[in-house]
Short mmCIF file of C-alpha atoms and ligand atoms in Angstrom, two decimals:
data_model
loop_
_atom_site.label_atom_id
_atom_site.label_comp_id
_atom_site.label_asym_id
_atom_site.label_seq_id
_atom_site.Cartn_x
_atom_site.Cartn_y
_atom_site.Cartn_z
CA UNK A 972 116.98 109.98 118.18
CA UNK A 973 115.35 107.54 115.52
CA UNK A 974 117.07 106.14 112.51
CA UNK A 975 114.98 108.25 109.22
CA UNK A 976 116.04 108.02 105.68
CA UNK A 977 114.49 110.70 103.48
CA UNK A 978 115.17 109.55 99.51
CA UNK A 979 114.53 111.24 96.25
CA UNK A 980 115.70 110.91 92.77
CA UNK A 981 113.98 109.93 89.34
CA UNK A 982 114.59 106.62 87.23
CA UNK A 983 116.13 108.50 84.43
CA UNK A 984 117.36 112.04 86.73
CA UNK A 985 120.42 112.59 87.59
CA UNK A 986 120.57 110.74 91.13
CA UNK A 987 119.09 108.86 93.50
CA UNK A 988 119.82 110.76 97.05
CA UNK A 989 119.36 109.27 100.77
CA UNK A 990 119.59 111.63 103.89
CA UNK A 991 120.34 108.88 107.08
CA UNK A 992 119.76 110.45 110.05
CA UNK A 993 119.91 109.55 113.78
CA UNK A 994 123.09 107.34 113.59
CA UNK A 995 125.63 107.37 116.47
CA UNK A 996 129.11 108.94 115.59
CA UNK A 997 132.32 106.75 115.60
CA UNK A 998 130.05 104.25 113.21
CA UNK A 999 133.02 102.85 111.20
CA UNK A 1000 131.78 102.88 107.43
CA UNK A 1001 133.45 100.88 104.58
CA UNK A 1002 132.83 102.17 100.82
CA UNK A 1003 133.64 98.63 99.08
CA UNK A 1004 131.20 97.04 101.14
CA UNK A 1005 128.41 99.52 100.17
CA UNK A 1006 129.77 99.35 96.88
CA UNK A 1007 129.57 95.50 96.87
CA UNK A 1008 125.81 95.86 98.07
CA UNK A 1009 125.05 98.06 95.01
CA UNK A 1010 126.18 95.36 92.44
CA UNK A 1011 124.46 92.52 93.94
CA UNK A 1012 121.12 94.39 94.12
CA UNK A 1013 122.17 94.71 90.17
CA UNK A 1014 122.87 91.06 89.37
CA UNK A 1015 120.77 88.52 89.15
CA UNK A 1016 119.12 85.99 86.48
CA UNK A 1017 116.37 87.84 84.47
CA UNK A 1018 117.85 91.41 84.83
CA UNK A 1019 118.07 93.99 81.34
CA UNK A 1020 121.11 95.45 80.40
CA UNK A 1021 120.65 98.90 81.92
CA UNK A 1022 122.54 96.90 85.16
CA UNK A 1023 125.34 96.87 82.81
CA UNK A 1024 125.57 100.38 82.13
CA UNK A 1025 124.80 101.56 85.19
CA UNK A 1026 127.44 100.03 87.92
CA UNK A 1027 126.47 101.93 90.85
CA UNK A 1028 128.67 103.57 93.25
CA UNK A 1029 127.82 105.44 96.62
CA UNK A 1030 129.44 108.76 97.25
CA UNK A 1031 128.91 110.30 100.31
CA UNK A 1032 128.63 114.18 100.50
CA UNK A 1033 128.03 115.06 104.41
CA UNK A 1034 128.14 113.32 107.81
CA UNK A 1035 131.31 111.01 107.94
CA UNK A 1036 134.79 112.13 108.33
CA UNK A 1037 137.53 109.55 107.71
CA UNK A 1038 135.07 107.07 106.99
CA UNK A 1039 133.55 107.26 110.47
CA UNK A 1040 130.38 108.42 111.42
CA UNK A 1041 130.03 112.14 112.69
CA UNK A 1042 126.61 111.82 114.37
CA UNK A 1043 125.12 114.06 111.46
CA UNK A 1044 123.00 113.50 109.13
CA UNK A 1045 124.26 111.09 106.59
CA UNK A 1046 124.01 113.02 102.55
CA UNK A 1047 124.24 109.77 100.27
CA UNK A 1048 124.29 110.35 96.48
CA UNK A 1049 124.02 107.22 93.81
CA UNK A 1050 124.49 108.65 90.33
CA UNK A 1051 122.69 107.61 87.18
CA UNK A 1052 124.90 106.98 84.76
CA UNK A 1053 122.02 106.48 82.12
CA UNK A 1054 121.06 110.18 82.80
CA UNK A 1055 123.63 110.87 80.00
CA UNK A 1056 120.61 109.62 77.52
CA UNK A 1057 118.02 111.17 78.75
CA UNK A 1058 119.93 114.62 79.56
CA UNK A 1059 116.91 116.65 77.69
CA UNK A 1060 114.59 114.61 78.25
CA UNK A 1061 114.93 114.62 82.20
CA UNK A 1062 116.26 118.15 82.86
CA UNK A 1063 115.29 119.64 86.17
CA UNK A 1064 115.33 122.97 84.60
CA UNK A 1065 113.81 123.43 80.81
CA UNK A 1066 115.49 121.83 78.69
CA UNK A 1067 118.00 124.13 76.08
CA UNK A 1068 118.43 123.48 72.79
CA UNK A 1069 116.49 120.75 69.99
CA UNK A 1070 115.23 117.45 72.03
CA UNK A 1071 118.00 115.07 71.61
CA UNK A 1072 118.15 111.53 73.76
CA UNK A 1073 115.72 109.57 75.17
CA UNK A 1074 112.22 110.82 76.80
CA UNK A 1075 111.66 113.81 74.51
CA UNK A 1076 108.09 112.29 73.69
CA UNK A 1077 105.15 111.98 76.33
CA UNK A 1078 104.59 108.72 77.57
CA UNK A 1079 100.45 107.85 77.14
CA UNK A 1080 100.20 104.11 77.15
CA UNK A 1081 99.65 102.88 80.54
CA UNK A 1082 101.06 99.80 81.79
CA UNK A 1083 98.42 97.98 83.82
CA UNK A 1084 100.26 96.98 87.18
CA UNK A 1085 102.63 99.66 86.99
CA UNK A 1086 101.99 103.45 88.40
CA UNK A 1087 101.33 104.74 84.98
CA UNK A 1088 97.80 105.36 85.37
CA UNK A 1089 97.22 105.87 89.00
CA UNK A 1090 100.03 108.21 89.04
CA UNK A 1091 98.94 109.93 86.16
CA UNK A 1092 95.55 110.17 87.14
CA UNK A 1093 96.46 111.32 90.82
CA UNK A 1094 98.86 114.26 90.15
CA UNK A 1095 97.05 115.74 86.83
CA UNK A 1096 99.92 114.39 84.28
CA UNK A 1097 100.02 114.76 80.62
CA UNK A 1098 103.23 112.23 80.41
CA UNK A 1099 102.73 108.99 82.34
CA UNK A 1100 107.15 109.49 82.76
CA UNK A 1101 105.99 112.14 85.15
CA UNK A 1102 104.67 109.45 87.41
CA UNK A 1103 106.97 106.15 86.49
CA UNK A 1104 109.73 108.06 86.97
CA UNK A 1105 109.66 108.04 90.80
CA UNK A 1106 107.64 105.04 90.95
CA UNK A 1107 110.48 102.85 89.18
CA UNK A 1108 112.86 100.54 91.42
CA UNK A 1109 115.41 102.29 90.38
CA UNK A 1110 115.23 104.16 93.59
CA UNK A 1111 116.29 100.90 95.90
CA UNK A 1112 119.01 101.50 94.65
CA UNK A 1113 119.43 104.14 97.74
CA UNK A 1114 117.68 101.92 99.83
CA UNK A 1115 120.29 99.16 99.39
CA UNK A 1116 123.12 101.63 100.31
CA UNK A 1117 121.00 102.99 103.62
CA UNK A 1118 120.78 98.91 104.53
CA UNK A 1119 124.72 98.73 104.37
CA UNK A 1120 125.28 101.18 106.75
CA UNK A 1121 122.42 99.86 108.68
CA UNK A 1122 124.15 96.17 108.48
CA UNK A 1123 127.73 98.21 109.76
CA UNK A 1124 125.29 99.31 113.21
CA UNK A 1125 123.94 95.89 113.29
CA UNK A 1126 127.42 94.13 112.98
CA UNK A 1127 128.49 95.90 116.01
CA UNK A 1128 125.64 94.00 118.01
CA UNK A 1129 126.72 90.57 116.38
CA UNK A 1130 123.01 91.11 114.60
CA UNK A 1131 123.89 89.61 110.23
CA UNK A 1132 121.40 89.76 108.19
CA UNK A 1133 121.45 88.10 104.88
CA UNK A 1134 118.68 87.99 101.89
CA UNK A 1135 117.64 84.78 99.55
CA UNK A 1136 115.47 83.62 96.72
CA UNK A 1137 113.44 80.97 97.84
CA UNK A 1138 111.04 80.77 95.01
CA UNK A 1139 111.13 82.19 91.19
CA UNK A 1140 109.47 81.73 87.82
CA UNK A 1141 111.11 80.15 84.57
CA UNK A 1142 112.97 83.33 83.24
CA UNK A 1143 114.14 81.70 80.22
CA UNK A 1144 110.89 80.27 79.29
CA UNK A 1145 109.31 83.66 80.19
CA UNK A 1146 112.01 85.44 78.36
CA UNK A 1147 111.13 83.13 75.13
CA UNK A 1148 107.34 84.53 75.72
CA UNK A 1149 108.61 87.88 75.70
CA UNK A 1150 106.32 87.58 79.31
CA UNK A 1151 107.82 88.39 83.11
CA UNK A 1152 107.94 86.54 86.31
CA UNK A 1153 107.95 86.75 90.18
CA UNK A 1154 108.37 84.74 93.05
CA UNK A 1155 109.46 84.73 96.75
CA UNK A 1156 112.25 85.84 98.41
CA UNK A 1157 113.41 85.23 102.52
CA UNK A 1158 115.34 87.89 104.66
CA UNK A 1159 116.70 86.28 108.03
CA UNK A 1160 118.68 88.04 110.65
CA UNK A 1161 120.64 86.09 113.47
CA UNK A 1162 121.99 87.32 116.13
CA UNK A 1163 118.67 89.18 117.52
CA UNK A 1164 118.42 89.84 120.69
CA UNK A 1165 115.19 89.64 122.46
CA UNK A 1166 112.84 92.96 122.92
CA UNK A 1167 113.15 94.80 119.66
CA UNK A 1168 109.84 96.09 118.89
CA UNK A 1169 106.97 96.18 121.21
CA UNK A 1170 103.12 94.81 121.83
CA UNK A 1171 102.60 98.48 123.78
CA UNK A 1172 101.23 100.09 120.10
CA UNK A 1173 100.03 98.39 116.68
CA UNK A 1174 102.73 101.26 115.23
CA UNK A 1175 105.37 99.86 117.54
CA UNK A 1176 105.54 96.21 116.70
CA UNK A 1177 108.34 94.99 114.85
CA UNK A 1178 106.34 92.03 112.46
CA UNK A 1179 104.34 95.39 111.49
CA UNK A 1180 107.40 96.96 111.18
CA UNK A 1181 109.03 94.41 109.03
CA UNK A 1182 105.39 94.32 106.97
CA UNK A 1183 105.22 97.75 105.85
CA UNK A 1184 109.21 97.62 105.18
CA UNK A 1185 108.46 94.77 103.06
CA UNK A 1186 105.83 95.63 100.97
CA UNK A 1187 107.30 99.27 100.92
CA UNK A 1188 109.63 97.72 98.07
CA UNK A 1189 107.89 97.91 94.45
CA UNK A 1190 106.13 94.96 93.07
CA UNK A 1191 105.85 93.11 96.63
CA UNK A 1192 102.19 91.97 97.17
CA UNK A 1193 102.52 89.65 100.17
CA UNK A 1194 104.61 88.84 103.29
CA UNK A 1195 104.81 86.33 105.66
CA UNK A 1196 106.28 86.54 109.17
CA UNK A 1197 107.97 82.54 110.07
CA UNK A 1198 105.53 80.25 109.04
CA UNK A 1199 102.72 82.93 108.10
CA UNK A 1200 100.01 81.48 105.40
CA UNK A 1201 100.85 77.80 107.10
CA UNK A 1202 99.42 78.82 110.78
CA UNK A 1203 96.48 79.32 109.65
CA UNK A 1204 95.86 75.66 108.97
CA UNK A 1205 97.36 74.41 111.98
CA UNK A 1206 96.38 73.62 115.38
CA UNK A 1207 97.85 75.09 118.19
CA UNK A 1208 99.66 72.10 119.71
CA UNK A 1209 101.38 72.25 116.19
CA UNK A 1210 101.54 76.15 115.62
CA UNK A 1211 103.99 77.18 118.46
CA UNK A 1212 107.52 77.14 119.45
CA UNK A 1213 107.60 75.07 122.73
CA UNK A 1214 109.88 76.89 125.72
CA UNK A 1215 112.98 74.36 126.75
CA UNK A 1216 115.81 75.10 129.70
CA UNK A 1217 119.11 73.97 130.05
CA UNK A 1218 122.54 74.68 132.16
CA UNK A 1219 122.71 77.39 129.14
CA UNK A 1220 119.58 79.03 129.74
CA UNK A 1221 116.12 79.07 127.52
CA UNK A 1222 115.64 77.78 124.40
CA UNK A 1223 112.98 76.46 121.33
CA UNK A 1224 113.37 73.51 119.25
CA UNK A 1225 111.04 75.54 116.36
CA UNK A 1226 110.79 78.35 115.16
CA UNK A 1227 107.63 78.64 113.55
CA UNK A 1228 106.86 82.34 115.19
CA UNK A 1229 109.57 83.61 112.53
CA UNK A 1230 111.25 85.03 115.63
CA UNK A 1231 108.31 87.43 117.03
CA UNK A 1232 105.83 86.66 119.33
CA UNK A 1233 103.63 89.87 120.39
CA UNK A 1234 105.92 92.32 118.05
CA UNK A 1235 108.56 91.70 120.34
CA UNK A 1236 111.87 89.81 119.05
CA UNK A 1237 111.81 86.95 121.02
CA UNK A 1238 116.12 86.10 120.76
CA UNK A 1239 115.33 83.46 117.80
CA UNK A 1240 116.01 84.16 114.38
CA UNK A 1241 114.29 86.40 112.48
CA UNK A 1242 112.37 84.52 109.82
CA UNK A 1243 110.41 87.16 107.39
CA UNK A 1244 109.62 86.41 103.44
CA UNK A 1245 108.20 88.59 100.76
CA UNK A 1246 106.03 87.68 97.30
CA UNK A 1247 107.19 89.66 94.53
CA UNK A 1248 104.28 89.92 91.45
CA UNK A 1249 105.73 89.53 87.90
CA UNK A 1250 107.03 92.64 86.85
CA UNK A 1251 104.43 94.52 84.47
CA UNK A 1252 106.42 95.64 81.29
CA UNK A 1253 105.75 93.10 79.31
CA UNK A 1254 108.10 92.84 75.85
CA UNK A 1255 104.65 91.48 74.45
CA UNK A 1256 102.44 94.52 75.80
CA UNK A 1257 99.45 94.11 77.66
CA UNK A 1258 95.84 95.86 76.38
CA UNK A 1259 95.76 99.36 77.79
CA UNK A 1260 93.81 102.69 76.37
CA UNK A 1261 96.06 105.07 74.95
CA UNK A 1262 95.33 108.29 77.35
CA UNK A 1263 96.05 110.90 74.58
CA UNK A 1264 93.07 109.55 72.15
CA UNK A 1265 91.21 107.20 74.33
CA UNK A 1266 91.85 104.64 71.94
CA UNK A 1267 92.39 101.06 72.29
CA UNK A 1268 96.23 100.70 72.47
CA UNK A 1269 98.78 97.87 73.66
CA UNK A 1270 100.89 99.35 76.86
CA UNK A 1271 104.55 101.00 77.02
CA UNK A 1272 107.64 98.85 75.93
CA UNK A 1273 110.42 100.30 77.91
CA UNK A 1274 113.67 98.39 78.52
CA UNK A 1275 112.58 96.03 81.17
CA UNK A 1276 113.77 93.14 83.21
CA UNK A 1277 112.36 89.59 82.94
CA UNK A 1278 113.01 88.98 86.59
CA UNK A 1279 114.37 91.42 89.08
CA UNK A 1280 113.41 88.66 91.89
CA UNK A 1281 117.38 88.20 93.07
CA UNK A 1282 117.69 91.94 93.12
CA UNK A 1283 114.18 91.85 95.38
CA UNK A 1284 116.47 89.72 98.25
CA UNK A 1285 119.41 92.24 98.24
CA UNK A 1286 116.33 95.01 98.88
CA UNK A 1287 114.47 92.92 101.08
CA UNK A 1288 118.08 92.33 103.18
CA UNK A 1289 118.56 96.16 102.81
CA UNK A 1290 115.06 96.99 103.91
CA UNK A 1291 114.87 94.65 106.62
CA UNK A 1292 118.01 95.73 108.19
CA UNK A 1293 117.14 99.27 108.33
CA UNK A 1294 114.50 98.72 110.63
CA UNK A 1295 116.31 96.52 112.94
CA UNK A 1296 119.08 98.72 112.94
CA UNK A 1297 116.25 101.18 113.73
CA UNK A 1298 114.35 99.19 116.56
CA UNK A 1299 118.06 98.14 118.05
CA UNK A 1300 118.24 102.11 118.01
CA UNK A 1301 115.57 102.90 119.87
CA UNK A 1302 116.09 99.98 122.21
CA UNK A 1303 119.99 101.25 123.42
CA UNK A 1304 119.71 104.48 121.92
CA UNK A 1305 123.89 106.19 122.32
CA UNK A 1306 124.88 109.06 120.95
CA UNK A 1307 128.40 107.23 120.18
CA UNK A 1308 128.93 103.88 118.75
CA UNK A 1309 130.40 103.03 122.12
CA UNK A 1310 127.21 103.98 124.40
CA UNK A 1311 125.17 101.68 121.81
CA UNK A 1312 127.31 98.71 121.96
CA UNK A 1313 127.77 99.09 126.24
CA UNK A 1314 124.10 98.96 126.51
CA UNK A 1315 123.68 96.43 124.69
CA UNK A 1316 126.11 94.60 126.57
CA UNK A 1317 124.41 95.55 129.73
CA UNK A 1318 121.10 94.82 128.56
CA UNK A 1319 122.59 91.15 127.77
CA UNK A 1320 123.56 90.61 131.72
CA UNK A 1321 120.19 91.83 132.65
CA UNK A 1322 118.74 88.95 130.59
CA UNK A 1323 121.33 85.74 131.04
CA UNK A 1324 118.87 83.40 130.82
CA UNK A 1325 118.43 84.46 127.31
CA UNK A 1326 122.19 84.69 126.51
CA UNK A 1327 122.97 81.43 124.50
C1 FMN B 4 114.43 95.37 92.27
C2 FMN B 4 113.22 95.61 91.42
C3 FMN B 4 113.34 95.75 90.05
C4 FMN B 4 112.22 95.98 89.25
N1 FMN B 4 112.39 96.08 87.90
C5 FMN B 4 111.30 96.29 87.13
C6 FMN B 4 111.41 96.33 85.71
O1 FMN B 4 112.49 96.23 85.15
N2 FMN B 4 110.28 96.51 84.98
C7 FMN B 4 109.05 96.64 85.56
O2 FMN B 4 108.06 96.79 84.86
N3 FMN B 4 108.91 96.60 86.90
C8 FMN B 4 109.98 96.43 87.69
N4 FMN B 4 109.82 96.37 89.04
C9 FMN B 4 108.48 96.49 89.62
C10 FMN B 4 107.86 97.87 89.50
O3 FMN B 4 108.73 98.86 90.00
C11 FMN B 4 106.51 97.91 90.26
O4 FMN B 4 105.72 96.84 89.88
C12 FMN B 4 105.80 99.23 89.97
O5 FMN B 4 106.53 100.30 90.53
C13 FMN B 4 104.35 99.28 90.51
O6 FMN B 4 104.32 99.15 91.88
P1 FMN B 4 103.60 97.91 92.59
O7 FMN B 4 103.97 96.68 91.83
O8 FMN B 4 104.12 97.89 93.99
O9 FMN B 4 102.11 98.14 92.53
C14 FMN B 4 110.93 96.10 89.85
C15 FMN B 4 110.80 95.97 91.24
C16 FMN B 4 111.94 95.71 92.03
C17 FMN B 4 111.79 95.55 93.51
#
């Protein structure tokens, strides 16, 4: 059975829900540590106050028992605590009662590099909320708590994975410009061993894999896999990671391949990073067309962040996880936590030269 994660849940609604399925039973879960996720993906240099106010927290509604995995599907709820704002204005059901709150108006000032007018456009919307709703990052928020229990199934391989910035725009002179920024962020994940993924299908290989997770996250326009962009300028004596043996077995002295070669984990480290564009509400709007007149108009100011790259590296970690947590998955498979950590084990002394 494959790892899947089904989300929903609007921006302003009143949660953001995950359903994790295809996880062994006996997985040992920890709340504090998905809790712990949750704030970091809200911290960060650049962020708007709504962080504040929100404070996420992770309740769990089916598939663990006693904090251990029951082999069921995995119900995973993150309230929004803002939904107490926007109670009318982001009912499920018609709302009762006068509007009252936030979102009681319809949205018709598209901002360019956000959803607002594709969305629109696509689904036959009056109120571009209808579409930013869903298309906000609010919802990696659920993402982030699907990579901590992906990190728990990885731990029990000895497989960490950990998220950075690597690269980010002036926030405080952007924030002085009432303008946003981006930049770069780097997931890593040691502990790998080789033959995760595979060459046999374009669909199967994990640097696709890791791709699509990548720039699956909002806002993320590029990713490289190890060196990336750099190869292309490089010769080949200069490219690769030379193949070394000692008493301990094989080894490289680089690492340019970023840990893949043919979509197969090759036992290195896992090197992937991920551009994030500068986010597009702009406190100084951008030109748009208002969609109710089809007038010249400047786009929607909504409470925005500056920066959300930090936040970016705790999704990217999140994100990247799941799918190695999925790919391990699918590599030892176990309906128990035990059968997945005993072939694993086996697999190991079926491979020693590999074993450092
Ligand atoms: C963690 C995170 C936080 C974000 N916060 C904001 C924000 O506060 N304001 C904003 O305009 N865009 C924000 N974005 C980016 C938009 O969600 C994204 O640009 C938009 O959904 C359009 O999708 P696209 O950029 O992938 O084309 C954020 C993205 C991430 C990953």
């Amino acid at each position: 059975m494959t790892l899947k994660l089904a989300t929903a849940g609007e921006s302003h609604g009143p949660a953001l829900v995950g359903i994790l399925s295809g996880l062994p039973a006996g997985l040992v879960l920890d709340r504090e540590a998905i809790d712990a996720d949750l704030a970091r993906r809200q911290q960060g240099y650049g962020r708007s106050p709504r962080q504040q106010l929100e404070q996420d927290r992770v309740e769990v509604l089916a598939g663990l028992r006693h904090g251990r995995t029951l082999g069921t599907p995995l119900a995973l709820v993150v309230h929004n605590r803002d939904h107490k704002n926007w109670e009318w204005g982001m009912s499920p059901w018609p709302p009762e009662g006068e509007p009252s709150g936030k979102g009681t108006k319809p949205v018709t000032l598209p901002r360019p590099g956000h959803a607002d007018l594709a969305g629109t456009l696509k689904y036959g919307f009056a109120d571009t909320r209808d579409a930013l709703e869903r298309a906000s990052a609010r919802q990696t928020a659920i993402s982030v708590a699907a990579g901590a229990v992906a990190k728990a199934l990885l731990r029990e391989i000895g497989i960490e994975v950990s998220g950075v910035v690597v690269e980010m725009g002036d926030v405080d002179e952007a924030k002085a410009d009432r303008d946003t920024v981006g930049g770069v962020v780097e997931a890593r994940a040691r502990g790998i061993p080789p033959g995760l993924g595979s060459y046999a299908t374009k669909e199967d290989r994990l640097d696709a894999r890791l791709a699509a997770a990548l720039v699956g996250i909002q806002a993320v326009k590029g990713v490289e896999i190890g060196a990336g962009f750099e190869l292309a300028g490089q010769r080949g004596s200069e490219a690769h990671d030379e193949i070394f043996k000692d008493e301990r077995g094989l080894y490289r002295k680089t690492n340019r391949a970023g840990g893949i070669e043919g979509g197969v984990s090759n036992g290195e480290e896992i090197v992937v990073r991920a551009a994030m564009k500068p986010l597009p509400t702009l406190m100084r709007p951008l030109q748009s067309v208002d969609l109710e007149t089809g007038e010249p108009a400047e786009a929607l100011v909504e409470r925005s962040d500056v920066a959300a790259v930090e936040a970016l590296s705790v999704v990217a970690e999140a994100s990247v996880s799941f799918e190695l947590a999925r790919a391990a998955h699918e590599k030892f498979g176990g309906d128990a936590i035990g059968d997945f950590v005993a072939a694993h084990s086996a697999y190991l002394e079926r491979i020693p030269w590999t074993a450092r």
